[in-house]
């Protein structure tokens, strides 16, 4: 089964205490698409400008990411720049230039409309609605978000929640959305807003799943060196959706393992700038990390 992924397709300029890299291939949909591509074919929906490097288009294609839904508009590609502190958990956005995103309206090619697995990666909730409106009958819809949309598009986001099966957000966003400090209570409150399951991402401390079946705690894969964590959250959810699309049986049965695969692909993402380390990963390497994580959490 294919996974349809809509989100930002961007050029990222990233500064860490050790290095600075301009105009990397980035965006929530890009990170999620490369992560998902290890497990299932990907259909990408997004927009780039006519300044988007051809080499980046070739990279998507090399990873068998279907670009029929990627619009190339005249103008500048969405550009985001951020700077990390020595403690890489702290990041500051330096600039967000919308470029062609300002007038973007996602249009699904007919061949995408029957996709059963849909990932609404981080993008304005209005655009996430617009994609769902065009889908026939998806089996599993998962949405991700960011603090910006809680601040400027909360009504749209709240209307989206009953339309999705799963909702993924990070811990500070969960606290902001619910005014609840305890994450397990926050997850429960968010489930009452509509989604069947909620996943709260906690960066290097893993992720919490809350569903009718109960709670699951997914560890992060331990890394001694993080080069650039940009896109780790997107890689987590992309890897998870890719695994779910490729695994037989009902998604509820596969969700815990899918989160573990998500954690592992996210660990690769952190080992290089942009998608450079993610695309160097292999399925065999991913399986090796899975066994190591199993070993580390067994008792
Ligand atoms: P993460 O590290 O998981 O928060 O994701 C970082 C990615 O989000 C980067 O590749 C950015 O291009 C992308 N991004 C940053 N700001 C926005 C925004 N306002 N809308 C959509 N994507 C964004």
Tab-separated table of C-alpha atoms and ligand atoms in Angstrom:
chain	number	residue	atom	x	y	z
A	1	UNK	CA	0.000	0.000	0.000
A	2	UNK	CA	1.160	3.541	-0.726
A	3	UNK	CA	1.245	6.350	1.799
A	4	UNK	CA	0.077	9.779	0.725
A	5	UNK	CA	2.069	12.513	2.449
A	6	UNK	CA	1.231	16.208	2.361
A	7	UNK	CA	3.294	18.819	4.163
A	8	UNK	CA	6.013	21.365	3.601
A	9	UNK	CA	8.693	20.828	0.958
A	10	UNK	CA	11.377	23.292	1.851
A	11	UNK	CA	14.890	24.607	1.707
A	12	UNK	CA	16.294	24.696	5.247
A	13	UNK	CA	19.280	26.714	6.438
A	14	UNK	CA	20.511	25.236	9.688
A	15	UNK	CA	23.088	26.436	12.162
A	16	UNK	CA	24.393	24.275	14.998
A	17	UNK	CA	27.212	25.117	17.430
A	18	UNK	CA	29.535	23.066	15.172
A	19	UNK	CA	28.476	23.898	11.613
A	20	UNK	CA	26.250	25.871	9.319
A	21	UNK	CA	24.521	24.503	6.217
A	22	UNK	CA	22.389	26.612	3.882
A	23	UNK	CA	19.560	25.493	1.591
A	24	UNK	CA	19.355	21.851	2.564
A	25	UNK	CA	16.504	19.680	1.323
A	26	UNK	CA	13.931	19.929	4.127
A	27	UNK	CA	10.303	20.369	5.057
A	28	UNK	CA	7.986	18.158	7.054
A	29	UNK	CA	6.779	16.230	4.001
A	30	UNK	CA	10.303	15.656	2.694
A	31	UNK	CA	11.604	14.230	5.971
A	32	UNK	CA	8.478	12.090	6.363
A	33	UNK	CA	8.621	10.885	2.744
A	34	UNK	CA	12.226	9.670	2.893
A	35	UNK	CA	11.505	7.956	6.219
A	36	UNK	CA	8.374	6.226	4.883
A	37	UNK	CA	10.103	5.171	1.664
A	38	UNK	CA	12.010	2.409	3.513
A	39	UNK	CA	8.729	0.568	4.034
A	40	UNK	CA	6.188	1.547	1.376
A	41	UNK	CA	5.772	3.538	-1.849
A	42	UNK	CA	5.182	7.243	-1.163
A	43	UNK	CA	2.931	9.749	-2.929
A	44	UNK	CA	4.074	13.291	-2.182
A	45	UNK	CA	1.853	16.398	-2.189
A	46	UNK	CA	3.509	19.786	-1.865
A	47	UNK	CA	4.843	22.799	-3.706
A	48	UNK	CA	8.315	24.064	-4.565
A	49	UNK	CA	9.458	27.129	-6.468
A	50	UNK	CA	11.426	27.246	-9.703
A	51	UNK	CA	14.603	27.767	-7.628
A	52	UNK	CA	14.327	24.245	-6.174
A	53	UNK	CA	17.509	22.337	-7.084
A	54	UNK	CA	17.062	19.632	-9.729
A	55	UNK	CA	19.345	17.387	-7.674
A	56	UNK	CA	16.749	17.403	-4.866
A	57	UNK	CA	13.987	16.371	-7.294
A	58	UNK	CA	16.279	13.578	-8.472
A	59	UNK	CA	16.801	12.471	-4.867
A	60	UNK	CA	13.055	12.067	-4.274
A	61	UNK	CA	12.852	10.051	-7.488
A	62	UNK	CA	15.811	7.881	-6.506
A	63	UNK	CA	13.857	6.911	-3.393
A	64	UNK	CA	10.814	6.071	-5.524
A	65	UNK	CA	8.815	8.979	-4.117
A	66	UNK	CA	5.963	9.704	-6.527
A	67	UNK	CA	6.069	13.398	-7.486
A	68	UNK	CA	2.842	13.592	-9.494
A	69	UNK	CA	1.343	15.688	-6.651
A	70	UNK	CA	4.321	18.027	-6.272
A	71	UNK	CA	3.577	21.398	-7.864
A	72	UNK	CA	6.449	23.454	-9.272
A	73	UNK	CA	5.300	27.062	-9.133
A	74	UNK	CA	7.057	30.168	-10.339
A	75	UNK	CA	8.625	31.907	-7.359
A	76	UNK	CA	10.725	30.975	-4.357
A	77	UNK	CA	10.611	27.686	-2.464
A	78	UNK	CA	9.500	27.862	1.191
A	79	UNK	CA	12.643	28.656	3.185
A	80	UNK	CA	13.074	28.016	6.884
A	81	UNK	CA	16.168	28.773	8.927
A	82	UNK	CA	16.914	27.805	12.481
A	83	UNK	CA	19.714	27.801	14.994
A	84	UNK	CA	20.452	25.235	17.709
A	85	UNK	CA	22.013	25.915	21.100
A	86	UNK	CA	24.726	23.682	22.568
A	87	UNK	CA	21.845	21.736	24.120
A	88	UNK	CA	20.291	20.606	20.860
A	89	UNK	CA	16.851	20.387	22.451
A	90	UNK	CA	16.732	24.167	22.205
A	91	UNK	CA	16.130	25.666	18.794
A	92	UNK	CA	15.329	29.161	17.600
A	93	UNK	CA	13.604	29.928	14.303
A	94	UNK	CA	15.608	32.659	12.572
A	95	UNK	CA	13.392	33.136	9.518
A	96	UNK	CA	10.404	31.655	7.736
A	97	UNK	CA	9.936	32.797	4.145
A	98	UNK	CA	6.735	31.368	2.732
A	99	UNK	CA	7.473	31.954	-0.962
A	100	UNK	CA	5.213	29.769	-3.141
A	101	UNK	CA	3.562	28.375	0.007
A	102	UNK	CA	1.669	31.627	0.400
A	103	UNK	CA	-0.707	30.764	-2.438
A	104	UNK	CA	-0.454	26.957	-2.276
A	105	UNK	CA	-3.616	24.953	-2.673
A	106	UNK	CA	-2.950	21.203	-2.610
A	107	UNK	CA	-4.494	19.484	-5.580
A	108	UNK	CA	-4.540	15.691	-5.583
A	109	UNK	CA	-3.974	13.886	-8.866
A	110	UNK	CA	-6.727	11.297	-9.526
A	111	UNK	CA	-4.217	8.508	-9.018
A	112	UNK	CA	-3.686	9.647	-5.393
A	113	UNK	CA	-7.320	9.925	-4.326
A	114	UNK	CA	-7.747	6.275	-3.418
A	115	UNK	CA	-4.702	6.209	-1.076
A	116	UNK	CA	-5.558	4.223	2.054
A	117	UNK	CA	-2.842	5.631	4.304
A	118	UNK	CA	-2.679	9.402	4.633
A	119	UNK	CA	-0.158	11.439	6.574
A	120	UNK	CA	-1.053	15.088	7.039
A	121	UNK	CA	2.454	16.207	8.000
A	122	UNK	CA	3.041	19.613	9.550
A	123	UNK	CA	1.394	22.298	7.419
A	124	UNK	CA	-1.464	24.785	7.974
A	125	UNK	CA	-4.537	22.860	9.229
A	126	UNK	CA	-6.660	24.518	6.506
A	127	UNK	CA	-4.498	22.767	3.891
A	128	UNK	CA	-4.726	19.469	5.804
A	129	UNK	CA	-8.551	19.785	5.604
A	130	UNK	CA	-8.330	20.552	1.898
A	131	UNK	CA	-6.402	17.335	1.234
A	132	UNK	CA	-8.853	15.230	3.258
A	133	UNK	CA	-11.761	16.761	1.339
A	134	UNK	CA	-10.316	15.266	-1.856
A	135	UNK	CA	-9.710	11.725	-0.544
A	136	UNK	CA	-12.095	8.853	-1.363
A	137	UNK	CA	-12.114	6.545	1.637
A	138	UNK	CA	-8.793	6.431	3.478
A	139	UNK	CA	-8.249	3.594	5.943
A	140	UNK	CA	-5.927	5.494	8.265
A	141	UNK	CA	-5.404	9.242	8.547
A	142	UNK	CA	-2.734	10.633	10.870
A	143	UNK	CA	-2.021	14.348	11.361
A	144	UNK	CA	1.014	16.116	12.776
A	145	UNK	CA	1.207	19.800	13.735
A	146	UNK	CA	3.372	22.513	15.317
A	147	UNK	CA	2.981	25.274	17.925
A	148	UNK	CA	2.486	27.922	15.218
A	149	UNK	CA	-0.912	26.430	14.269
A	150	UNK	CA	-2.001	26.257	17.911
A	151	UNK	CA	-1.252	29.974	18.056
A	152	UNK	CA	-2.715	31.184	14.765
A	153	UNK	CA	-5.123	28.505	13.455
A	154	UNK	CA	-6.588	26.791	16.525
A	155	UNK	CA	-10.236	26.669	15.282
A	156	UNK	CA	-9.157	24.877	12.053
A	157	UNK	CA	-6.996	22.479	14.043
A	158	UNK	CA	-9.819	21.656	16.473
A	159	UNK	CA	-12.122	20.945	13.502
A	160	UNK	CA	-9.500	18.617	12.050
A	161	UNK	CA	-9.200	16.395	15.131
A	162	UNK	CA	-12.521	14.503	14.705
A	163	UNK	CA	-11.569	13.859	11.046
A	164	UNK	CA	-8.335	11.971	11.811
A	165	UNK	CA	-7.610	8.568	13.342
A	166	UNK	CA	-4.328	9.582	14.904
A	167	UNK	CA	-2.903	12.905	16.051
A	168	UNK	CA	0.798	13.445	16.705
A	169	UNK	CA	2.296	16.411	18.539
A	170	UNK	CA	5.205	17.167	20.815
A	171	UNK	CA	5.041	17.513	24.584
A	172	UNK	CA	4.975	21.311	24.808
A	173	UNK	CA	2.238	21.431	22.160
A	174	UNK	CA	0.190	18.844	24.087
A	175	UNK	CA	0.493	20.959	27.235
A	176	UNK	CA	-0.417	24.125	25.350
A	177	UNK	CA	-3.464	22.519	23.702
A	178	UNK	CA	-4.887	21.072	26.926
A	179	UNK	CA	-3.548	23.386	29.662
A	180	UNK	CA	-2.613	20.109	31.327
A	181	UNK	CA	0.866	19.537	32.707
A	182	UNK	CA	0.673	15.744	32.997
A	183	UNK	CA	1.203	14.200	29.558
A	184	UNK	CA	-0.932	11.100	30.165
A	185	UNK	CA	-3.879	13.297	31.167
A	186	UNK	CA	-3.141	15.614	28.254
A	187	UNK	CA	-3.233	12.677	25.802
A	188	UNK	CA	-6.580	11.554	27.210
A	189	UNK	CA	-8.003	15.062	26.884
A	190	UNK	CA	-6.837	15.260	23.268
A	191	UNK	CA	-8.477	11.906	22.485
A	192	UNK	CA	-11.730	13.382	23.792
A	193	UNK	CA	-11.351	16.045	21.046
A	194	UNK	CA	-11.743	13.404	18.322
A	195	UNK	CA	-8.802	11.204	17.314
A	196	UNK	CA	-8.791	7.473	18.147
A	197	UNK	CA	-5.185	7.653	19.222
A	198	UNK	CA	-2.731	10.348	20.238
A	199	UNK	CA	1.050	10.185	20.116
A	200	UNK	CA	3.078	12.662	22.150
A	201	UNK	CA	6.684	12.984	20.967
A	202	UNK	CA	9.316	13.646	23.620
A	203	UNK	CA	12.428	13.986	21.465
A	204	UNK	CA	15.389	12.029	22.831
A	205	UNK	CA	13.049	10.549	25.473
A	206	UNK	CA	10.833	8.696	22.994
A	207	UNK	CA	7.084	8.897	22.496
A	208	UNK	CA	3.851	8.047	24.322
A	209	UNK	CA	0.893	6.393	22.605
A	210	UNK	CA	-2.539	6.759	24.169
A	211	UNK	CA	-5.482	4.868	22.677
A	212	UNK	CA	-8.574	2.937	23.774
A	213	UNK	CA	-6.294	-0.073	24.162
A	214	UNK	CA	-4.197	1.784	26.751
A	215	UNK	CA	-0.754	3.329	26.848
A	216	UNK	CA	2.486	2.364	25.114
A	217	UNK	CA	5.882	3.913	25.757
A	218	UNK	CA	8.219	3.866	22.755
A	219	UNK	CA	11.863	4.589	23.542
A	220	UNK	CA	14.055	6.733	21.330
A	221	UNK	CA	17.098	4.961	19.885
A	222	UNK	CA	20.045	6.111	22.039
A	223	UNK	CA	22.570	8.222	20.123
A	224	UNK	CA	25.837	9.485	21.558
A	225	UNK	CA	26.174	12.175	18.930
A	226	UNK	CA	23.443	14.307	17.387
A	227	UNK	CA	24.472	16.350	14.348
A	228	UNK	CA	21.139	17.968	13.413
A	229	UNK	CA	17.777	16.950	14.899
A	230	UNK	CA	15.730	18.950	12.348
A	231	UNK	CA	12.999	16.735	10.961
A	232	UNK	CA	13.355	13.979	13.560
A	233	UNK	CA	9.673	14.306	14.484
A	234	UNK	CA	8.655	14.196	10.822
A	235	UNK	CA	10.892	11.171	10.236
A	236	UNK	CA	9.339	9.440	13.245
A	237	UNK	CA	5.808	9.837	11.942
A	238	UNK	CA	6.859	9.114	8.335
A	239	UNK	CA	8.628	5.895	9.318
A	240	UNK	CA	5.631	4.887	11.419
A	241	UNK	CA	3.133	5.479	8.590
A	242	UNK	CA	5.364	3.755	6.038
A	243	UNK	CA	5.590	0.677	8.240
A	244	UNK	CA	1.804	0.660	8.834
A	245	UNK	CA	1.127	0.873	5.089
A	246	UNK	CA	3.473	-2.023	4.400
A	247	UNK	CA	2.396	-4.300	7.277
A	248	UNK	CA	-0.475	-6.782	6.893
A	249	UNK	CA	-3.457	-6.785	9.281
A	250	UNK	CA	-5.351	-4.050	11.122
A	251	UNK	CA	-3.271	-1.000	12.017
A	252	UNK	CA	-4.089	-1.301	15.751
A	253	UNK	CA	-2.128	-4.566	15.779
A	254	UNK	CA	0.935	-2.971	14.183
A	255	UNK	CA	0.958	0.446	15.805
A	256	UNK	CA	3.453	-0.251	18.614
A	257	UNK	CA	6.003	-1.801	16.282
A	258	UNK	CA	5.411	1.027	13.802
A	259	UNK	CA	6.357	3.544	16.506
A	260	UNK	CA	9.586	1.664	17.144
A	261	UNK	CA	10.442	1.777	13.427
A	262	UNK	CA	9.602	5.495	13.534
A	263	UNK	CA	12.048	5.998	16.423
A	264	UNK	CA	14.766	4.193	14.517
A	265	UNK	CA	14.408	6.155	11.291
A	266	UNK	CA	14.329	9.361	13.386
A	267	UNK	CA	17.656	8.339	14.924
A	268	UNK	CA	19.247	8.208	11.468
A	269	UNK	CA	17.796	11.645	10.697
A	270	UNK	CA	19.621	13.145	13.705
A	271	UNK	CA	22.990	11.825	12.537
A	272	UNK	CA	23.385	14.242	9.645
A	273	UNK	CA	22.210	17.587	8.286
A	274	UNK	CA	18.869	17.628	6.485
A	275	UNK	CA	18.110	14.210	5.019
A	276	UNK	CA	21.738	13.243	4.373
A	277	UNK	CA	21.968	10.576	7.072
A	278	UNK	CA	18.407	9.312	6.584
A	279	UNK	CA	19.085	8.498	2.941
A	280	UNK	CA	22.298	6.663	3.833
A	281	UNK	CA	20.324	4.218	6.027
A	282	UNK	CA	19.463	0.758	4.720
A	283	UNK	CA	16.652	-1.597	5.643
A	284	UNK	CA	19.260	-4.015	7.036
A	285	UNK	CA	20.717	-1.250	9.235
A	286	UNK	CA	17.227	-0.361	10.457
A	287	UNK	CA	16.571	-4.003	11.415
A	288	UNK	CA	19.883	-4.105	13.289
A	289	UNK	CA	18.917	-1.045	15.356
A	290	UNK	CA	15.498	-2.629	15.977
A	291	UNK	CA	17.167	-5.708	17.505
A	292	UNK	CA	19.445	-3.496	19.589
A	293	UNK	CA	16.468	-1.504	20.892
A	294	UNK	CA	14.654	-4.744	21.698
A	295	UNK	CA	17.692	-5.891	23.678
A	296	UNK	CA	17.910	-2.556	25.523
A	297	UNK	CA	14.275	-2.553	26.642
A	298	UNK	CA	13.833	-6.216	27.574
A	299	UNK	CA	13.391	-7.117	31.250
B	1	LIG	P1	10.879	19.372	13.124
B	1	LIG	O1	12.344	19.392	13.385
B	1	LIG	O2	10.277	17.989	13.224
B	1	LIG	O3	10.144	20.403	13.906
B	1	LIG	O4	10.658	19.764	11.582
B	1	LIG	C1	11.454	20.721	10.955
B	1	LIG	C2	10.948	20.931	9.541
B	1	LIG	O5	9.727	21.687	9.593
B	1	LIG	C3	11.923	21.732	8.704
B	1	LIG	O6	12.404	20.926	7.646
B	1	LIG	C4	11.130	22.947	8.199
B	1	LIG	O7	11.275	23.159	6.817
B	1	LIG	C5	9.689	22.601	8.523
B	1	LIG	N1	8.942	23.782	8.960
B	1	LIG	C6	9.372	24.812	9.738
B	1	LIG	N2	8.403	25.750	9.902
B	1	LIG	C7	7.313	25.301	9.208
B	1	LIG	C8	5.990	25.797	8.965
B	1	LIG	N3	5.584	26.984	9.453
B	1	LIG	N4	5.151	25.041	8.219
B	1	LIG	C9	5.545	23.863	7.726
B	1	LIG	N5	6.785	23.339	7.883
B	1	LIG	C10	7.662	24.050	8.613
